[in-house]
Coordinates of C-alpha atoms in Angstrom, one line a residue:
Chain A
M27 CA 0.1 -0.3 0.2
T28 CA 3.4 2.2 0.8
T29 CA 3.5 2.5 -3.2
S30 CA 3.9 5.5 -3.6
P31 CA 7.6 7.3 -4.1
S32 CA 7.0 9.9 -0.5
S33 CA 8.9 12.6 -2.6
A34 CA 9.7 13.8 -6.3
V35 CA 13.1 13.5 -6.2
R36 CA 12.8 9.6 -6.3
T37 CA 12.2 9.4 -10.2
F38 CA 12.8 5.6 -9.9
P39 CA 9.7 3.3 -10.3
L40 CA 8.5 1.3 -7.8
A41 CA 6.3 -1.6 -7.5
P42 CA 3.3 -2.3 -10.0
T43 CA 0.9 -1.6 -9.0
P44 CA -1.3 -4.5 -9.7
R45 CA -0.1 -6.8 -6.7
S46 CA -1.0 -4.2 -4.4
R47 CA -4.6 -4.4 -5.5
W48 CA -4.2 -7.9 -5.2
R49 CA -3.5 -7.3 -1.9
V50 CA -5.6 -4.8 -0.8
A51 CA -8.1 -7.2 -2.1
R52 CA -6.8 -10.0 -0.2
L53 CA -7.3 -8.4 2.8
I54 CA -11.0 -7.5 2.7
M55 CA -11.8 -10.2 1.3
W56 CA -10.6 -13.0 3.7
P57 CA -11.9 -11.6 7.1
T58 CA -15.1 -11.0 5.0
I59 CA -15.8 -14.5 4.4
A60 CA -14.9 -15.6 7.7
F61 CA -17.5 -12.5 9.2
V62 CA -20.0 -13.7 7.4
A63 CA -18.9 -17.2 8.2
L64 CA -19.4 -16.6 12.1
L65 CA -22.5 -14.9 11.5
V66 CA -24.9 -17.6 9.2
L67 CA -22.1 -20.5 11.7
P68 CA -25.4 -21.6 13.6
W69 CA -28.1 -21.1 11.3
V70 CA -26.1 -24.5 9.8
V71 CA -24.6 -26.4 13.0
Y72 CA -25.8 -27.3 16.4
P73 CA -25.0 -23.9 17.7
P74 CA -23.1 -24.7 21.1
I75 CA -20.9 -26.6 18.2
A76 CA -20.8 -23.1 16.7
M77 CA -19.7 -21.7 19.6
D78 CA -16.6 -25.0 19.7
I79 CA -15.7 -24.2 15.9
A80 CA -15.8 -20.5 17.1
A81 CA -13.1 -21.1 20.3
W82 CA -11.5 -23.3 18.5
A83 CA -10.7 -21.1 16.4
L84 CA -9.3 -18.5 18.2
F85 CA -7.4 -21.1 20.0
A86 CA -6.0 -22.1 16.1
M87 CA -5.0 -18.7 15.7
S88 CA -3.0 -18.3 18.7
I89 CA -0.7 -21.1 18.0
D90 CA -0.3 -19.6 15.2
L91 CA 0.2 -16.6 16.0
L92 CA 2.9 -18.3 17.7
L93 CA 3.7 -21.1 15.0
G94 CA 4.1 -19.5 12.1
F95 CA 4.4 -15.9 12.6
G96 CA 7.4 -16.8 15.2
G97 CA 8.4 -19.8 14.3
V98 CA 8.0 -22.0 18.3
L99 CA 5.7 -24.7 18.3
S100 CA 4.2 -24.5 21.8
F101 CA 2.7 -27.5 22.9
G102 CA 1.8 -27.1 25.9
H103 CA -1.3 -24.2 25.1
A104 CA -4.1 -26.2 26.9
A105 CA -1.9 -24.4 30.0
Y106 CA -3.6 -20.8 28.6
W107 CA -6.9 -22.1 27.5
G108 CA -7.8 -24.2 30.7
S109 CA -5.8 -22.1 32.7
S110 CA -8.9 -19.3 32.0
A111 CA -11.5 -21.7 31.1
Y112 CA -11.6 -22.1 35.3
L113 CA -10.8 -18.6 35.8
T114 CA -13.4 -17.8 33.3
G115 CA -15.7 -20.1 35.2
W116 CA -14.8 -19.6 39.3
V117 CA -14.8 -16.0 38.8
A118 CA -18.8 -16.3 36.8
V119 CA -19.7 -19.0 40.3
N120 CA -18.5 -16.8 42.6
T121 CA -18.9 -13.5 41.6
G122 CA -21.8 -13.1 39.0
V123 CA -20.1 -10.7 36.6
P124 CA -21.4 -10.2 32.7
F125 CA -20.2 -13.3 31.4
P126 CA -17.2 -11.2 29.1
V127 CA -16.3 -9.8 32.5
A128 CA -15.6 -13.1 33.5
I129 CA -13.5 -14.2 30.0
L130 CA -11.7 -11.4 30.4
I131 CA -10.4 -12.1 33.7
G132 CA -9.7 -15.0 32.6
A133 CA -7.6 -14.0 29.2
L134 CA -5.9 -11.7 31.9
G135 CA -5.0 -14.5 34.3
A136 CA -3.9 -17.4 31.6
M137 CA -1.2 -14.7 30.3
V138 CA 0.1 -13.6 34.3
L139 CA 0.4 -17.1 34.2
A140 CA 2.2 -17.6 31.1
V141 CA 4.4 -14.5 32.0
P142 CA 6.7 -17.1 33.9
I143 CA 6.5 -20.0 32.2
G144 CA 7.2 -17.9 29.3
M145 CA 10.6 -16.0 30.3
L146 CA 11.5 -19.6 30.9
S147 CA 11.4 -20.9 27.4
V148 CA 11.7 -18.6 25.1
R149 CA 15.4 -19.2 25.7
R150 CA 14.7 -22.8 22.9
S151 CA 14.0 -23.0 20.4
G152 CA 12.1 -26.4 18.1
I153 CA 11.9 -29.3 19.7
Y154 CA 12.6 -27.6 22.7
F155 CA 10.9 -25.5 23.1
A156 CA 7.4 -27.7 22.4
M157 CA 8.6 -30.0 25.3
V158 CA 9.4 -26.7 27.9
T159 CA 5.8 -26.0 26.8
L160 CA 4.7 -29.2 27.1
A161 CA 6.5 -30.2 30.5
F162 CA 4.8 -27.1 31.7
G163 CA 1.6 -27.5 30.3
Q164 CA 1.7 -30.8 32.2
M165 CA 2.6 -28.8 35.9
I166 CA -1.2 -26.8 35.2
Y167 CA -2.7 -29.6 34.4
F168 CA -0.8 -30.8 38.3
I169 CA -2.2 -28.6 39.3
A170 CA -5.5 -28.4 38.0
N171 CA -5.6 -31.6 39.2
Q172 CA -4.7 -30.5 42.6
L173 CA -6.5 -27.1 43.5
S174 CA -9.7 -29.1 44.2
V175 CA -11.6 -26.4 45.9
I176 CA -11.6 -24.2 42.9
T177 CA -11.4 -26.7 40.0
G178 CA -13.0 -29.1 41.5
G179 CA -10.0 -31.5 40.8
E180 CA -12.0 -35.1 38.8
N181 CA -15.3 -33.9 39.2
G182 CA -15.1 -31.1 37.1
L183 CA -16.1 -27.2 38.1
Q184 CA -20.0 -27.2 37.1
G185 CA -22.8 -24.5 37.8
V186 CA -20.6 -22.7 35.2
P187 CA -23.6 -19.4 34.2
K188 CA -23.6 -17.4 31.2
T189 CA -24.8 -14.6 33.2
F190 CA -25.5 -11.4 30.8
F191 CA -27.4 -8.2 32.0
G192 CA -30.3 -10.8 32.4
I193 CA -30.9 -10.4 29.0
E194 CA -32.7 -13.9 29.9
A195 CA -32.4 -15.2 26.1
V196 CA -28.8 -15.4 25.7
E197 CA -28.9 -16.7 29.2
K198 CA -30.5 -19.6 28.5
E199 CA -31.0 -20.3 25.2
S200 CA -27.5 -21.3 22.6
F201 CA -28.2 -19.7 19.4
F202 CA -28.6 -16.1 21.2
F203 CA -25.6 -16.6 23.3
Y204 CA -23.7 -17.2 20.7
Y205 CA -24.4 -13.8 19.2
A206 CA -23.4 -12.5 22.4
A207 CA -20.2 -14.4 22.6
I208 CA -19.0 -14.1 18.7
P209 CA -17.7 -10.8 19.1
I210 CA -15.3 -11.8 21.8
V211 CA -13.7 -14.3 20.0
V212 CA -14.1 -11.4 16.1
L213 CA -11.7 -8.7 18.8
G214 CA -9.5 -11.6 19.7
A215 CA -9.0 -12.7 16.3
L216 CA -8.9 -8.8 15.1
A217 CA -6.1 -8.4 17.0
A218 CA -3.6 -11.7 15.7
W219 CA -3.8 -10.3 13.0
R220 CA -3.4 -6.7 13.6
I221 CA -0.5 -8.4 16.0
V222 CA 0.9 -9.7 12.9
H223 CA 0.2 -7.0 10.3
S224 CA 1.9 -4.8 13.4
P225 CA 6.0 -3.9 13.8
F226 CA 6.0 -5.7 16.0
G227 CA 4.7 -8.3 14.1
R228 CA 7.6 -7.3 11.3
V229 CA 10.1 -8.4 13.9
L230 CA 8.4 -11.5 15.2
S231 CA 8.8 -13.4 11.0
G232 CA 12.1 -11.9 11.6
I233 CA 13.0 -13.8 14.4
R234 CA 10.9 -16.7 12.9
D235 CA 12.9 -16.6 9.4
N236 CA 16.4 -15.8 11.1
P237 CA 17.1 -14.8 14.6
E238 CA 20.5 -14.2 14.7
R239 CA 20.2 -10.8 11.8
V240 CA 17.0 -9.4 13.6
R241 CA 19.5 -9.6 17.0
A242 CA 22.3 -7.6 14.9
L243 CA 20.0 -5.2 14.3
G244 CA 19.6 -4.7 18.0
Y245 CA 16.3 -5.8 18.6
D246 CA 16.8 -8.4 21.6
V247 CA 15.2 -11.3 20.7
E248 CA 13.4 -12.8 24.0
R249 CA 11.7 -10.3 24.9
Y250 CA 9.9 -10.7 21.2
K251 CA 9.6 -13.6 21.9
L252 CA 8.6 -13.5 25.7
I253 CA 5.4 -10.7 25.0
A254 CA 3.9 -12.8 21.0
F255 CA 3.9 -15.6 24.1
V256 CA 2.9 -14.3 26.1
L257 CA -0.1 -11.7 23.7
S258 CA -0.6 -15.2 22.9
A259 CA -1.9 -16.6 26.1
G260 CA -3.8 -14.2 26.0
L261 CA -5.8 -15.1 23.0
A262 CA -5.8 -18.8 23.8
G263 CA -6.9 -17.2 26.9
L264 CA -9.8 -15.5 25.7
A265 CA -11.2 -19.3 23.3
G266 CA -10.3 -20.7 26.2
G267 CA -13.6 -18.7 28.3
V268 CA -15.2 -18.3 25.2
Y269 CA -15.6 -22.4 26.3
A270 CA -16.1 -22.9 29.5
V271 CA -18.8 -20.3 29.8
S272 CA -20.8 -22.2 26.3
H273 CA -20.5 -25.8 28.0
G274 CA -21.2 -24.5 31.9
F275 CA -18.2 -26.9 32.6
V276 CA -15.2 -27.3 33.3
S277 CA -13.1 -30.8 33.9
L278 CA -9.5 -32.1 32.9
Q279 CA -9.8 -32.3 29.5
E280 CA -8.9 -28.4 29.3
V281 CA -6.0 -29.5 30.7
D282 CA -4.4 -32.4 29.3
W283 CA -2.0 -31.7 26.8
T284 CA -4.4 -34.0 24.2
T285 CA -6.3 -30.6 23.8
S286 CA -2.9 -28.8 23.1
G287 CA -2.2 -31.9 20.7
K288 CA -5.5 -30.8 18.8
V289 CA -4.8 -27.6 17.9
V290 CA -1.9 -28.1 17.1
L291 CA -3.6 -30.7 14.7
M292 CA -6.5 -27.3 14.3
T293 CA -3.4 -25.1 13.0
V294 CA -1.5 -27.4 10.9
L295 CA -4.2 -29.1 9.0
G296 CA -5.6 -25.3 8.4
G297 CA -1.9 -23.7 6.7
I298 CA 0.7 -22.7 9.2
G299 CA 1.3 -19.1 9.0
T300 CA -1.5 -18.3 7.6
L301 CA -3.8 -17.0 10.3
W302 CA -6.7 -17.4 8.5
G303 CA -6.0 -20.7 8.3
G304 CA -5.8 -22.5 11.6
P305 CA -10.0 -21.6 11.9
I306 CA -11.0 -23.5 9.0
G307 CA -9.0 -26.6 10.3
A308 CA -10.5 -26.2 14.1
A309 CA -14.5 -26.4 12.1
I310 CA -13.1 -29.2 10.7
I311 CA -12.0 -31.2 13.4
V312 CA -14.8 -30.1 15.1
L313 CA -17.7 -31.2 13.1
L314 CA -16.0 -33.9 12.4
E315 CA -15.8 -35.3 16.0
D316 CA -19.1 -34.4 17.0
Y317 CA -20.3 -36.5 13.6
L318 CA -18.7 -39.1 14.8
A319 CA -19.7 -39.1 18.2
S320 CA -22.6 -38.7 17.2
A321 CA -22.6 -41.4 15.3
G322 CA -21.4 -43.4 18.4
F323 CA -18.3 -44.2 16.3
E324 CA -15.9 -44.3 19.2
G325 CA -12.5 -43.9 17.7
I326 CA -12.4 -40.5 17.3
G327 CA -8.2 -39.9 17.9
I328 CA -7.6 -43.0 15.4
V329 CA -9.6 -41.0 12.4
T330 CA -7.9 -37.4 13.5
G331 CA -3.5 -38.7 13.3
L332 CA -5.3 -40.3 10.1
I333 CA -5.2 -36.6 8.6
F334 CA -2.7 -35.5 11.3
I335 CA -0.5 -37.9 9.6
V336 CA -1.9 -37.1 5.7
C337 CA -2.0 -33.1 6.7
V338 CA 1.9 -33.7 6.8
V339 CA 3.4 -36.5 4.4
L340 CA 0.8 -35.2 1.5
F341 CA 0.1 -31.3 1.8
R342 CA 2.7 -29.4 4.0
K343 CA 1.4 -26.1 3.9
G344 CA -2.1 -26.5 4.9
I345 CA -5.4 -26.6 3.0
L346 CA -5.2 -22.5 3.4
G347 CA -2.4 -23.1 3.2
T348 CA -2.6 -25.4 0.3
I349 CA -5.0 -22.5 -1.2
L350 CA -2.8 -19.8 -1.0
A351 CA 0.5 -20.9 -2.9
F352 CA -1.6 -21.4 -5.8
V353 CA -3.4 -18.6 -5.4
D354 CA -0.1 -17.3 -6.0
R355 CA 1.3 -19.4 -8.5
A356 CA -0.9 -19.0 -11.0
R357 CA -0.8 -15.5 -10.3
T358 CA 3.1 -14.5 -10.6
G359 CA 3.2 -17.8 -12.8
G360 CA 5.3 -19.8 -11.5
R361 CA 8.0 -17.8 -11.1
G362 CA 7.4 -16.2 -7.0
M363 CA 8.3 -16.8 -4.1
P364 CA 5.9 -19.3 -2.5
R365 CA 4.2 -16.9 0.2
F366 CA 3.4 -19.5 2.9
G367 CA 4.0 -22.9 4.2
R368 CA 6.6 -22.4 7.3
A369 CA 5.4 -26.8 8.1
D370 CA 9.0 -27.3 5.5
R371 CA 10.8 -25.0 8.1
L372 CA 9.4 -26.3 11.1
A373 CA 10.8 -29.5 10.0
A374 CA 14.4 -28.5 10.4
P375 CA 16.3 -29.1 13.6
D376 CA 16.7 -26.4 16.2
S377 CA 17.4 -22.6 14.4
V378 CA 21.5 -22.8 14.1
T379 CA 22.9 -21.0 16.9
A380 CA 26.5 -18.8 17.4
T381 CA 27.5 -22.0 18.4
N382 CA 27.2 -24.3 16.5
T383 CA 29.4 -22.0 13.4
A384 CA 33.2 -22.9 15.1
H385 CA 33.7 -26.4 13.0
D386 CA 32.4 -24.1 9.7
E387 CA 34.4 -21.6 10.9
E388 CA 35.5 -20.3 7.5
G389 CA 33.6 -22.3 5.1
N390 CA 29.8 -22.0 3.7
H391 CA 28.0 -21.6 6.6
A392 CA 28.5 -19.0 9.6
P393 CA 25.9 -17.8 11.4
R394 CA 23.0 -16.9 9.2
Chain B
M9 CA 26.7 10.8 19.8
H10 CA 30.0 11.0 21.6
P11 CA 31.4 13.9 22.2
D12 CA 34.5 12.0 23.9
D13 CA 34.9 10.8 20.5
T14 CA 37.8 13.7 20.1
S15 CA 40.0 12.1 23.2
A16 CA 43.8 11.7 22.5
A17 CA 43.0 8.1 24.1
G18 CA 40.6 7.2 21.3
D19 CA 42.7 6.4 18.6
V20 CA 42.5 2.8 18.9
I21 CA 38.0 2.6 18.9
L22 CA 38.2 -1.2 18.9
H23 CA 41.1 -3.2 21.2
A24 CA 41.0 -6.9 22.3
K25 CA 43.2 -8.6 24.6
G26 CA 43.5 -12.2 24.6
L27 CA 41.1 -13.1 23.2
T28 CA 40.4 -16.7 23.2
K29 CA 37.3 -18.8 22.5
T30 CA 38.2 -23.4 23.2
F31 CA 34.9 -25.2 21.2
R32 CA 36.3 -28.0 23.9
D33 CA 39.0 -29.4 23.7
F34 CA 39.6 -27.4 20.6
T35 CA 41.3 -23.1 19.8
A36 CA 40.0 -21.7 18.0
V37 CA 41.0 -18.7 18.8
D38 CA 43.8 -18.5 20.5
A39 CA 45.0 -15.2 22.3
V40 CA 44.7 -13.1 20.5
D41 CA 45.6 -9.7 20.8
L42 CA 44.3 -6.9 17.7
S43 CA 43.9 -2.9 18.0
V44 CA 41.6 -1.4 15.5
K45 CA 42.6 2.4 14.9
R46 CA 39.6 5.1 14.5
G47 CA 39.0 5.8 11.1
T48 CA 40.7 2.6 9.5
I49 CA 40.8 0.4 7.2
H50 CA 41.7 -3.2 8.9
A51 CA 41.6 -6.8 6.9
L52 CA 41.5 -10.7 8.7
V53 CA 43.1 -13.1 6.8
G54 CA 44.6 -16.7 6.7
P55 CA 43.5 -19.4 5.9
N56 CA 41.0 -21.3 5.9
G57 CA 40.4 -22.4 9.9
A58 CA 42.2 -19.5 10.8
G59 CA 39.7 -18.3 13.4
K60 CA 38.3 -14.9 11.7
T61 CA 34.7 -15.7 11.8
T62 CA 34.8 -17.0 15.2
L63 CA 36.5 -13.9 16.1
F64 CA 33.6 -11.8 14.0
N65 CA 31.3 -13.3 16.5
L66 CA 33.8 -13.1 19.3
L67 CA 33.3 -9.0 18.3
S68 CA 30.1 -8.7 18.0
G69 CA 29.4 -10.9 20.7
F70 CA 27.3 -14.1 19.0
L71 CA 30.2 -15.9 21.0
K72 CA 30.7 -15.8 24.5
P73 CA 34.9 -15.1 25.2
S74 CA 36.6 -18.0 26.7
G75 CA 38.9 -15.9 27.7
G76 CA 40.3 -12.6 27.2
T77 CA 37.9 -8.8 26.6
I78 CA 37.1 -6.3 24.1
T79 CA 37.6 -3.2 25.0
F80 CA 35.6 -0.7 22.3
D81 CA 35.4 2.6 22.1
G82 CA 37.8 2.9 25.8
R83 CA 34.1 0.8 26.8
D84 CA 34.4 -4.0 28.4
I85 CA 32.0 -4.3 25.8
T86 CA 33.4 -8.8 26.8
G87 CA 30.5 -11.3 27.2
M88 CA 27.4 -8.6 26.5
Q89 CA 24.7 -9.7 24.2
P90 CA 25.1 -8.8 21.0
E91 CA 21.8 -6.9 20.3
N92 CA 23.3 -4.3 23.2
I93 CA 26.8 -4.0 21.2
A94 CA 24.9 -3.3 18.1
H95 CA 22.8 -1.0 19.2
L96 CA 27.0 0.2 20.8
G97 CA 27.7 1.2 17.4
I98 CA 29.6 -2.4 16.3
A99 CA 28.0 -3.2 13.0
R100 CA 27.6 -6.5 11.6
S101 CA 27.9 -8.3 8.6
F102 CA 27.1 -12.2 7.7
Q103 CA 29.1 -14.1 5.5
I104 CA 26.0 -16.1 3.7
T105 CA 23.8 -13.1 2.5
S106 CA 21.2 -14.1 6.1
L107 CA 17.9 -11.8 4.3
F108 CA 14.4 -12.0 5.0
E109 CA 12.9 -13.9 1.6
K110 CA 9.4 -11.7 2.1
L111 CA 10.5 -9.0 3.3
T112 CA 11.5 -6.0 0.0
A113 CA 14.4 -4.0 0.5
L114 CA 12.6 -1.2 1.8
Q115 CA 11.4 -2.6 4.3
H116 CA 15.0 -4.3 5.9
L117 CA 15.8 -1.2 5.9
E118 CA 13.0 0.1 8.3
L119 CA 12.4 -2.8 10.2
A120 CA 17.1 -1.9 11.1
L121 CA 16.1 2.2 11.0
G122 CA 13.7 0.3 13.6
S123 CA 15.8 -0.8 16.2
P124 CA 17.1 2.1 18.4
T125 CA 14.0 3.2 18.3
G126 CA 11.6 0.8 20.4
V127 CA 8.7 0.8 17.5
G128 CA 9.3 -2.7 16.7
F129 CA 7.8 -3.7 20.7
Q130 CA 4.3 -1.9 19.4
F131 CA 1.7 -5.0 18.7
W132 CA -1.7 -2.7 18.8
R133 CA -0.5 -0.7 15.8
S134 CA -1.0 -0.9 12.3
E135 CA 3.2 -2.1 10.3
K136 CA 2.3 1.4 7.9
R137 CA 3.4 3.0 11.5
L138 CA 7.7 1.8 10.1
A139 CA 6.9 4.3 7.5
R140 CA 8.7 7.5 9.0
F141 CA 11.8 5.9 8.3
R142 CA 11.7 6.1 4.5
D143 CA 13.2 8.8 3.6
R144 CA 16.5 7.3 5.8
A145 CA 16.1 4.3 3.9
M146 CA 16.1 4.8 0.6
D147 CA 18.5 6.9 1.5
L148 CA 20.2 4.4 2.2
L149 CA 20.1 2.2 -0.5
D150 CA 20.6 5.2 -2.8
Q151 CA 23.8 4.9 -1.1
V152 CA 24.7 1.1 -2.6
G153 CA 22.6 1.8 -5.3
M154 CA 19.5 0.2 -4.5
A155 CA 17.1 2.7 -4.5
S156 CA 15.1 1.4 -7.3
L157 CA 14.7 -2.2 -6.1
A158 CA 13.2 -0.7 -2.5
D159 CA 9.9 -2.1 -3.0
R160 CA 11.0 -5.5 -3.9
E161 CA 11.4 -8.1 -2.3
V162 CA 15.3 -9.6 -1.7
G163 CA 14.6 -13.1 -3.0
H164 CA 14.2 -12.5 -6.5
F165 CA 17.4 -10.1 -6.2
A166 CA 21.0 -11.4 -7.6
Y167 CA 23.6 -12.5 -4.8
G168 CA 24.9 -8.7 -5.6
Q169 CA 22.3 -7.4 -5.0
K170 CA 21.3 -8.6 -1.1
R171 CA 25.2 -8.8 -0.4
A172 CA 24.6 -4.4 -1.0
V173 CA 21.1 -5.5 0.7
E174 CA 23.8 -5.9 3.5
L175 CA 25.6 -3.6 3.4
A176 CA 23.1 -1.3 3.9
L177 CA 21.9 -2.7 6.5
A178 CA 24.5 -3.1 8.4
L179 CA 24.7 0.9 7.8
A180 CA 21.3 1.9 9.1
L181 CA 22.3 0.9 12.9
D182 CA 25.1 4.6 12.0
P183 CA 27.5 2.6 13.5
Q184 CA 31.4 3.5 14.2
L185 CA 32.5 0.5 13.8
L186 CA 32.1 -1.8 10.8
L187 CA 32.0 -5.5 10.8
L188 CA 32.1 -6.6 7.3
D189 CA 32.3 -11.1 7.0
E190 CA 33.4 -11.6 3.5
P191 CA 32.0 -8.9 1.5
T192 CA 33.0 -9.6 -1.3
A193 CA 32.3 -13.7 -1.0
G194 CA 31.5 -15.6 -4.3
M195 CA 31.2 -12.8 -6.1
G196 CA 31.8 -12.4 -10.1
I197 CA 35.2 -9.4 -10.6
E198 CA 32.5 -7.0 -11.7
D199 CA 30.1 -7.6 -8.4
V200 CA 34.1 -7.8 -6.5
E201 CA 35.0 -3.9 -7.8
R202 CA 32.2 -2.7 -7.2
T203 CA 31.5 -3.7 -3.5
I204 CA 35.9 -2.5 -2.9
E205 CA 34.3 0.3 -3.8
L206 CA 31.0 0.6 -2.1
V207 CA 33.1 -0.5 1.3
D208 CA 35.4 2.6 0.7
R209 CA 32.6 5.0 0.1
I210 CA 30.7 3.5 3.4
S211 CA 33.6 4.0 5.4
A212 CA 34.4 6.8 5.4
G213 CA 34.0 8.5 8.8
R214 CA 33.7 5.2 10.1
T215 CA 35.9 2.6 11.0
V216 CA 36.1 -1.2 9.1
V217 CA 37.3 -5.0 9.9
F218 CA 36.7 -6.8 7.1
V219 CA 37.3 -10.2 6.5
D220 CA 38.2 -11.2 3.1
H221 CA 39.6 -13.9 1.1
N222 CA 40.5 -11.8 -2.1
M223 CA 44.1 -9.7 -1.6
H224 CA 42.6 -7.7 -5.0
V225 CA 40.0 -6.4 -2.2
V226 CA 42.7 -6.4 0.9
G227 CA 45.1 -5.1 -0.8
T228 CA 42.7 -1.5 -2.2
L229 CA 40.9 -1.1 0.3
A230 CA 43.0 -1.7 4.2
D231 CA 44.9 0.2 5.4
R232 CA 46.2 -2.6 8.1
V233 CA 47.1 -6.0 7.7
T234 CA 46.3 -8.8 10.4
V235 CA 46.8 -12.6 9.2
L236 CA 45.8 -14.7 11.1
Q237 CA 47.2 -18.4 11.5
Q238 CA 45.5 -21.2 13.4
G239 CA 43.5 -18.8 15.7
A240 CA 46.2 -16.9 16.3
I241 CA 47.8 -13.6 15.4
L242 CA 50.4 -15.1 12.5
V243 CA 50.9 -11.0 11.3
E244 CA 50.1 -7.6 11.5
G245 CA 51.2 -4.9 9.3
S246 CA 50.8 -2.4 5.8
Y247 CA 49.5 -4.4 2.6
D248 CA 53.1 -4.5 1.7
E249 CA 54.9 -5.5 4.3
V250 CA 52.8 -8.6 5.8
R251 CA 52.7 -9.7 1.9
N252 CA 56.2 -10.4 1.2
D253 CA 56.2 -11.7 5.3
E254 CA 58.8 -15.1 5.0
K255 CA 55.8 -16.0 7.7
V256 CA 53.0 -15.4 5.4
I257 CA 54.0 -16.9 2.0
T258 CA 54.4 -19.8 3.5
A259 CA 51.8 -20.0 5.6
Y260 CA 49.2 -18.5 3.2
L261 CA 50.0 -16.4 0.6
G262 CA 52.3 -19.1 -1.0
Q263 CA 49.9 -21.4 -1.6
A264 CA 47.5 -19.1 -2.4
N265 CA 49.2 -17.8 -5.7
V266 CA 48.9 -14.9 -4.4

């Protein structure tokens, strides 16, 4: 969009306009599609399922913010989704505040929790980051299980009310509740979009591609990763809070490691680094699980596992990533660089660090 | 920026003393004493494995020394983080071109120019916010002859063009000391000549330390040359002194047939 020269001094041709026009089109197109889809969703599917899709969609976006734009895979994000779910539920049960307030408090709690965990995790990258976050996720599960005064332990936290200014339709009918809660999800998604397209987002994707280079420019890479981690935890917390209020109870499932795995699956299925791919993956997985469960099929894990394998082996860019790459190729006639598809980088081990260069002294593998 | 620059003691801008780096039982840099005078162009040469890149990584903070000290502009920077060293006024380029393929040349420069301002922490604002660095960014791209390609993604650039963007990035930090790791590596003869001219131009008012294997580049640019071998300093002097040194001829120049 900033394609026009800033001063008359520059006479050289700048970027051609069709490209930027296409960018603007895409900028408007995707949010519009998402918005319309969200509006009609409870007409098409059972409203509580629609709410599940929306909550998981935001959760998947929080993962993509870290994975697709920060280049680190959190395998313990259930900690933030779940802790916010518990805190939201606890606040809603005990204070009687409107549910959006409870959800906000839950999300803030998740962010606070993410600060110390993030500080201990961001020094790692690649598989080590995933492992450290998983370990903390398990720790939160343990705490949730033990802290049964608040969480209800094995029994879960029951009777979370949908308090909403005494408006009975919202408090009783899941159809109307959906429309009362969906703005929270939309605001969360817009926040994710804003973060990705902010100066911070620019630095973050620089860190993803080449942390050493960003460091050499004077950026404190770890601090950026920490902020991204905390912001991501906040979005996961918003999603978890919505989920808790929608279901009216919170179980240990919300802090279980399989929840962390499921949201990563959704993100990968939708397309890493696309931001809007996560919601597509979320919709597919939630609908599929609902269909299989109502059909009495018990081996849901086998199906989602197979999907994951197919996705990783056959189309690593995910659904939206594949579509966008196809569109991009058609547009540039195959000359252009693929814009998306972060998955290929994930296969690489830990990013090259300066210490790795000792053996390549004077060779071709100085810090990238 | 540095009002005490005028002091007579400021003659040496970078001073490494007994600088050592060992990796397990391998000593990559062995008790190196290096003094770089302000405003000069100083070349580091030596055969493969001599420790040049490790020395660079030590000076720019990417590696922590096992021993010794580094003083920059009268200040002990030993063991400091790379980002803090960058803020003090040491910028480095990388041996392997390390740009962000999806960003345009202009966006690269905006990223670099935004670094000291803290704008990068603004996650709630549009990235258009970075446009305020545009004029300065265009100016820097102009200096390296890349202004006409400012809005192209660097993924499409030719090798020499990428190296030019690398240089502009290093310059964006307005460094007092520029560390260039093999600025002409892998270049054809034309690009080499252009880079020599470029480095010469941007070195005005700065100190440059560079590593290069190309003796033509070293001979043309360097005021002073330090020859490393197996992590230690073999000889130091002007290009002509070094070139005619017996030890150097046997160790390096002889076999390189220059």
